[in-house]
CSV table of C-alpha atoms in Angstrom, one decimal:
chain,number,residue,atom,x,y,z
A,362,ASN,CA,21.4,-11.4,50.3
A,363,PHE,CA,18.8,-8.6,50.1
A,364,GLY,CA,20.9,-6.4,47.9
A,365,SER,CA,21.5,-9.2,45.3
A,366,GLU,CA,17.8,-10.1,45.2
A,367,ARG,CA,16.9,-6.5,44.7
A,368,MET,CA,19.4,-6.2,41.8
A,369,LEU,CA,18.0,-9.4,40.2
A,370,ARG,CA,14.4,-8.1,40.5
A,371,ASN,CA,15.3,-4.8,38.9
A,372,SER,CA,17.1,-6.6,36.1
A,373,LEU,CA,14.0,-8.7,35.4
A,374,VAL,CA,11.7,-5.7,35.4
A,375,MET,CA,13.9,-3.9,32.9
A,376,SER,CA,14.0,-7.0,30.6
A,377,CYS,CA,10.2,-7.1,30.7
A,378,LEU,CA,9.9,-3.4,29.8
A,379,VAL,CA,12.3,-3.8,26.9
A,380,ALA,CA,10.5,-6.9,25.6
A,381,SER,CA,7.1,-5.1,25.9
A,382,ALA,CA,8.4,-2.1,24.0
A,383,SER,CA,9.8,-4.3,21.2
A,384,VAL,CA,6.4,-6.1,20.9
A,385,THR,CA,4.5,-2.9,20.8
A,386,ARG,CA,6.9,-1.4,18.2
A,387,ALA,CA,6.6,-4.6,16.1
A,388,PHE,CA,2.9,-5.3,16.3
A,389,VAL,CA,1.0,-2.0,16.9
A,390,PRO,CA,1.6,-0.7,13.3
A,391,VAL,CA,0.4,-4.1,11.9
A,392,ALA,CA,-2.7,-3.9,14.1
A,393,LEU,CA,-3.4,-0.3,13.0
A,394,SER,CA,-3.0,-1.3,9.4
A,395,ARG,CA,-5.9,-3.7,9.8
A,396,VAL,CA,-8.3,-1.0,11.2
A,397,SER,CA,-10.9,0.1,8.7
A,398,ALA,CA,-10.2,3.5,7.4
A,399,ALA,CA,-13.8,4.4,7.1
A,400,PRO,CA,-14.4,5.6,10.7
A,401,LEU,CA,-11.2,7.6,10.6
A,402,ARG,CA,-12.2,9.3,7.3
A,403,ALA,CA,-15.5,10.3,8.9
A,404,VAL,CA,-13.8,11.8,12.0
A,405,ALA,CA,-11.0,13.6,10.1
A,406,PRO,CA,-13.1,16.4,8.6
A,407,MET,CA,-14.7,17.3,11.9
A,408,HIS,CA,-11.3,17.2,13.7
A,409,SER,CA,-9.7,19.4,11.1
A,410,ALA,CA,-12.6,21.9,11.2
A,411,ARG,CA,-12.1,22.3,15.0
A,412,ARG,CA,-8.3,22.7,14.8
A,413,GLY,CA,-8.3,24.9,11.7
A,414,PHE,CA,-6.1,22.7,9.4
A,415,SER,CA,-6.8,20.3,6.6
A,416,VAL,CA,-6.3,16.6,6.8
A,417,SER,CA,-5.7,14.6,3.6
A,418,PRO,CA,-8.1,11.7,3.1
A,419,LEU,CA,-6.7,8.3,4.0
A,420,ARG,CA,-6.0,5.9,1.1
A,421,MET,CA,-8.6,3.2,0.9
A,422,GLY,CA,-7.3,-0.3,0.7
A,423,PRO,CA,-7.7,-2.5,-2.4
A,424,GLU,CA,-10.5,-4.6,-0.9
A,425,GLU,CA,-12.4,-1.4,0.1
A,426,ASN,CA,-11.9,0.0,-3.4
A,427,MET,CA,-13.3,-3.2,-5.0
A,428,ALA,CA,-16.3,-3.3,-2.7
A,429,GLU,CA,-17.1,0.3,-3.4
A,430,LYS,CA,-16.9,-0.1,-7.2
A,431,GLY,CA,-18.6,-3.5,-7.2
A,432,ILE,CA,-15.5,-5.3,-8.6
A,433,VAL,CA,-15.6,-9.1,-8.0
A,434,LEU,CA,-12.5,-11.2,-8.5
A,435,PRO,CA,-12.7,-14.5,-10.4
A,436,ALA,CA,-11.6,-17.8,-9.0
A,437,VAL,CA,-7.8,-18.2,-9.3
A,438,ALA,CA,-7.1,-19.8,-12.7
A,439,ALA,CA,-4.9,-22.9,-12.8
A,440,ALA,CA,-1.9,-23.1,-15.1
A,441,ALA,CA,-2.8,-24.3,-18.6
A,442,ALA,CA,0.5,-26.1,-19.3
A,443,ASN,CA,3.8,-26.9,-17.6
A,444,TYR,CA,4.3,-23.8,-15.5
A,445,VAL,CA,3.1,-22.1,-12.3
A,446,PRO,CA,0.6,-19.2,-12.3
A,447,TYR,CA,2.9,-17.0,-10.3
A,448,MET,CA,6.4,-17.1,-8.8
A,449,VAL,CA,7.4,-15.2,-5.7
A,450,THR,CA,11.1,-14.3,-5.4
A,451,GLY,CA,12.3,-11.7,-2.8
A,452,ASN,CA,9.8,-8.8,-2.7
A,453,TYR,CA,8.4,-9.5,-6.2
A,454,VAL,CA,5.6,-11.6,-7.6
A,455,TYR,CA,6.0,-12.5,-11.3
A,456,ILE,CA,2.5,-13.4,-12.6
A,457,ALA,CA,2.3,-15.6,-15.7
A,458,GLY,CA,0.2,-14.4,-18.7
A,459,GLN,CA,-3.5,-14.2,-17.7
A,460,LEU,CA,-6.3,-14.9,-20.2
A,461,PRO,CA,-9.8,-13.3,-20.2
A,462,MET,CA,-11.2,-16.2,-18.1
A,463,GLU,CA,-14.2,-16.3,-15.7
A,464,ASP,CA,-15.2,-19.4,-13.9
A,465,GLY,CA,-12.9,-21.5,-16.1
A,466,GLU,CA,-14.4,-20.2,-19.3
A,467,ILE,CA,-12.8,-17.9,-21.9
A,468,LYS,CA,-15.0,-14.9,-22.4
A,469,TYR,CA,-13.2,-13.2,-25.4
A,470,LYS,CA,-11.8,-14.8,-28.4
A,471,GLY,CA,-10.8,-13.6,-31.9
A,472,LYS,CA,-8.7,-10.9,-33.6
A,473,VAL,CA,-9.1,-7.2,-33.3
A,474,PRO,CA,-10.8,-5.5,-35.1
A,475,SER,CA,-12.1,-8.0,-37.6
A,476,GLN,CA,-13.7,-10.4,-35.0
A,477,ARG,CA,-13.7,-8.2,-31.9
A,478,THR,CA,-14.1,-4.5,-31.5
A,479,GLU,CA,-11.6,-2.2,-29.8
A,480,GLU,CA,-14.1,-1.8,-26.9
A,481,GLU,CA,-14.4,-5.6,-26.5
A,482,ALA,CA,-10.6,-5.8,-26.5
A,483,TYR,CA,-10.5,-3.3,-23.7
A,484,LYS,CA,-13.0,-5.5,-21.7
A,485,SER,CA,-10.9,-8.5,-22.5
A,486,ALA,CA,-7.8,-6.9,-21.1
A,487,ARG,CA,-9.7,-5.8,-18.0
A,488,MET,CA,-10.7,-9.4,-17.4
A,489,CYS,CA,-7.1,-10.4,-17.7
A,490,GLY,CA,-6.4,-7.7,-15.1
A,491,LEU,CA,-9.0,-9.2,-12.7
A,492,ASN,CA,-7.2,-12.6,-13.0
A,493,ILE,CA,-3.9,-10.8,-12.3
A,494,ILE,CA,-5.3,-9.4,-9.1
A,495,ALA,CA,-6.7,-12.8,-8.1
A,496,GLN,CA,-3.3,-14.4,-8.6
A,497,THR,CA,-1.7,-11.6,-6.6
A,498,LYS,CA,-4.1,-12.1,-3.8
A,499,ALA,CA,-3.2,-15.8,-3.7
A,500,ALA,CA,0.5,-15.0,-3.7
A,501,CYS,CA,-0.1,-12.6,-0.7
A,502,GLY,CA,-1.9,-15.2,1.3
A,503,GLY,CA,-5.2,-13.5,0.7
A,504,ASP,CA,-4.1,-10.0,1.9
A,505,LEU,CA,-3.9,-7.4,-1.0
A,506,ASN,CA,-2.7,-4.8,1.5
A,507,LYS,CA,0.7,-6.4,1.2
A,508,VAL,CA,1.0,-5.0,-2.4
A,509,LYS,CA,3.5,-2.1,-2.4
A,510,ARG,CA,3.5,-1.4,-6.1
A,511,VAL,CA,2.2,-2.6,-9.5
A,512,VAL,CA,5.6,-2.5,-11.2
A,513,LYS,CA,4.9,-3.5,-14.8
A,514,LEU,CA,2.3,-5.0,-17.1
A,515,VAL,CA,2.9,-6.6,-20.5
A,516,GLY,CA,-0.2,-6.9,-22.7
A,517,PHE,CA,-0.6,-8.8,-25.9
A,518,VAL,CA,-3.5,-8.2,-28.3
A,519,ASN,CA,-4.6,-10.7,-31.0
A,520,SER,CA,-4.4,-8.2,-33.9
A,521,ASN,CA,-5.1,-7.9,-37.6
A,522,ASP,CA,-2.1,-6.7,-39.5
A,523,ASP,CA,-3.4,-3.2,-39.8
A,524,PHE,CA,-4.6,-2.7,-36.2
A,525,ILE,CA,-2.4,-0.2,-34.3
A,526,MET,CA,-4.4,0.6,-31.2
A,527,GLN,CA,-3.0,-2.0,-28.9
A,528,PRO,CA,-2.3,0.6,-26.1
A,529,LYS,CA,-6.0,1.5,-25.9
A,530,ALA,CA,-7.0,-2.2,-25.6
A,531,VAL,CA,-4.4,-2.9,-22.9
A,532,ASN,CA,-5.7,0.2,-21.0
A,533,GLY,CA,-8.4,-2.2,-19.8
A,534,ALA,CA,-5.9,-3.8,-17.5
A,535,SER,CA,-4.0,-0.6,-16.7
A,536,ASP,CA,-7.2,1.3,-15.7
A,537,LEU,CA,-8.2,-1.5,-13.4
A,538,MET,CA,-4.9,-1.5,-11.5
A,539,VAL,CA,-5.3,2.2,-10.7
A,540,GLU,CA,-9.0,1.7,-9.8
A,541,VAL,CA,-8.1,-1.0,-7.3
A,542,PHE,CA,-4.7,0.1,-6.0
A,543,GLY,CA,-4.8,3.9,-6.5
A,544,GLU,CA,-1.4,5.6,-7.1
A,545,ILE,CA,0.6,2.4,-6.3
A,546,GLY,CA,-1.3,0.8,-9.2
A,547,ARG,CA,0.4,3.1,-11.8
A,548,HIS,CA,3.0,1.1,-13.7
A,549,ALA,CA,5.4,0.7,-16.6
A,550,ARG,CA,3.9,-1.2,-19.5
A,551,SER,CA,4.3,-2.7,-22.9
A,552,ALA,CA,1.4,-3.2,-25.3
A,553,VAL,CA,2.2,-5.6,-28.1
A,554,GLY,CA,0.3,-6.7,-31.2
A,555,VAL,CA,0.6,-10.4,-32.2
A,556,ASN,CA,-0.9,-12.4,-35.0
A,557,THR,CA,-2.2,-15.1,-32.6
A,558,LEU,CA,-2.6,-16.0,-28.9
A,559,PRO,CA,-3.1,-19.3,-27.1
A,560,LEU,CA,-6.6,-20.7,-27.5
A,561,ASP,CA,-7.4,-17.8,-29.9
A,562,VAL,CA,-8.0,-15.4,-26.9
A,563,CYS,CA,-8.4,-11.7,-27.6
A,564,THR,CA,-5.8,-10.5,-25.1
A,565,GLU,CA,-3.2,-11.8,-22.6
A,566,VAL,CA,-1.6,-9.8,-19.8
A,567,GLU,CA,1.3,-10.6,-17.5
A,568,ALA,CA,2.5,-8.6,-14.5
A,569,ILE,CA,5.3,-7.9,-12.0
A,570,ILE,CA,4.1,-6.8,-8.5
A,571,GLU,CA,6.1,-5.6,-5.6
A,572,ILE,CA,4.9,-6.9,-2.2
A,573,GLU,CA,6.0,-6.4,1.4
A,574,GLU,CA,9.1,-8.4,2.4
A,575,TYR,CA,8.3,-11.4,4.6
A,576,ARG,CA,9.8,-11.0,8.1
A,577,SER,CA,9.7,-13.7,10.7
A,578,PHE,CA,8.3,-13.3,14.1
A,579,TRP,CA,11.7,-12.8,15.7
A,580,SER,CA,12.9,-10.3,13.1
A,581,ARG,CA,9.8,-8.2,13.6
A,582,LEU,CA,10.2,-8.5,17.4
A,583,PHE,CA,13.8,-7.2,17.5
A,584,SER,CA,13.7,-4.8,14.5
A,585,LYS,CA,14.4,-1.2,15.3
């Protein structure tokens, strides 16, 4: 009858509205996160001047930071033995020790300071850091915006017995993390002096990175 049809129609309309709201709640934040921050940063100062309050600048994404600073990632390095370059478990990426490699070639070899200077060791660690970011990007499916926190770095320096400035050398990797990721790039760290490293490299750095938890389409759709 007419009353039953009307009730059914109202029920269908309400179901569509609920589904639409869920989709909006699930996907609008994702869409907004993909919008370039540059136009918003340009508008924010004018808006704040008119309204009479300050607006803190929006954090640039890692890709924007790298583009602005001219940082180019190397190709993802393959594992050199029986292991994988990175392992994702839960919200974390565990990245195997990265060497100072570029285009498949080791750039820095030798002990510090007898064969390599402290400055060269810094550059070597920075190159290890570039490889860490390249592996992280691969683990995130090409999207570095999924990085939530650089949790920890462990750096090894091929050192002479009397060399004690390993922390300054490993700063090459640490400084890079902050350059690229900003505040979320600040991390816990160990800097260790060793009497040799694989292939006689100058430095080796491994990392633990926290990333966004994977959620399926349906979990995003019905999440509150």
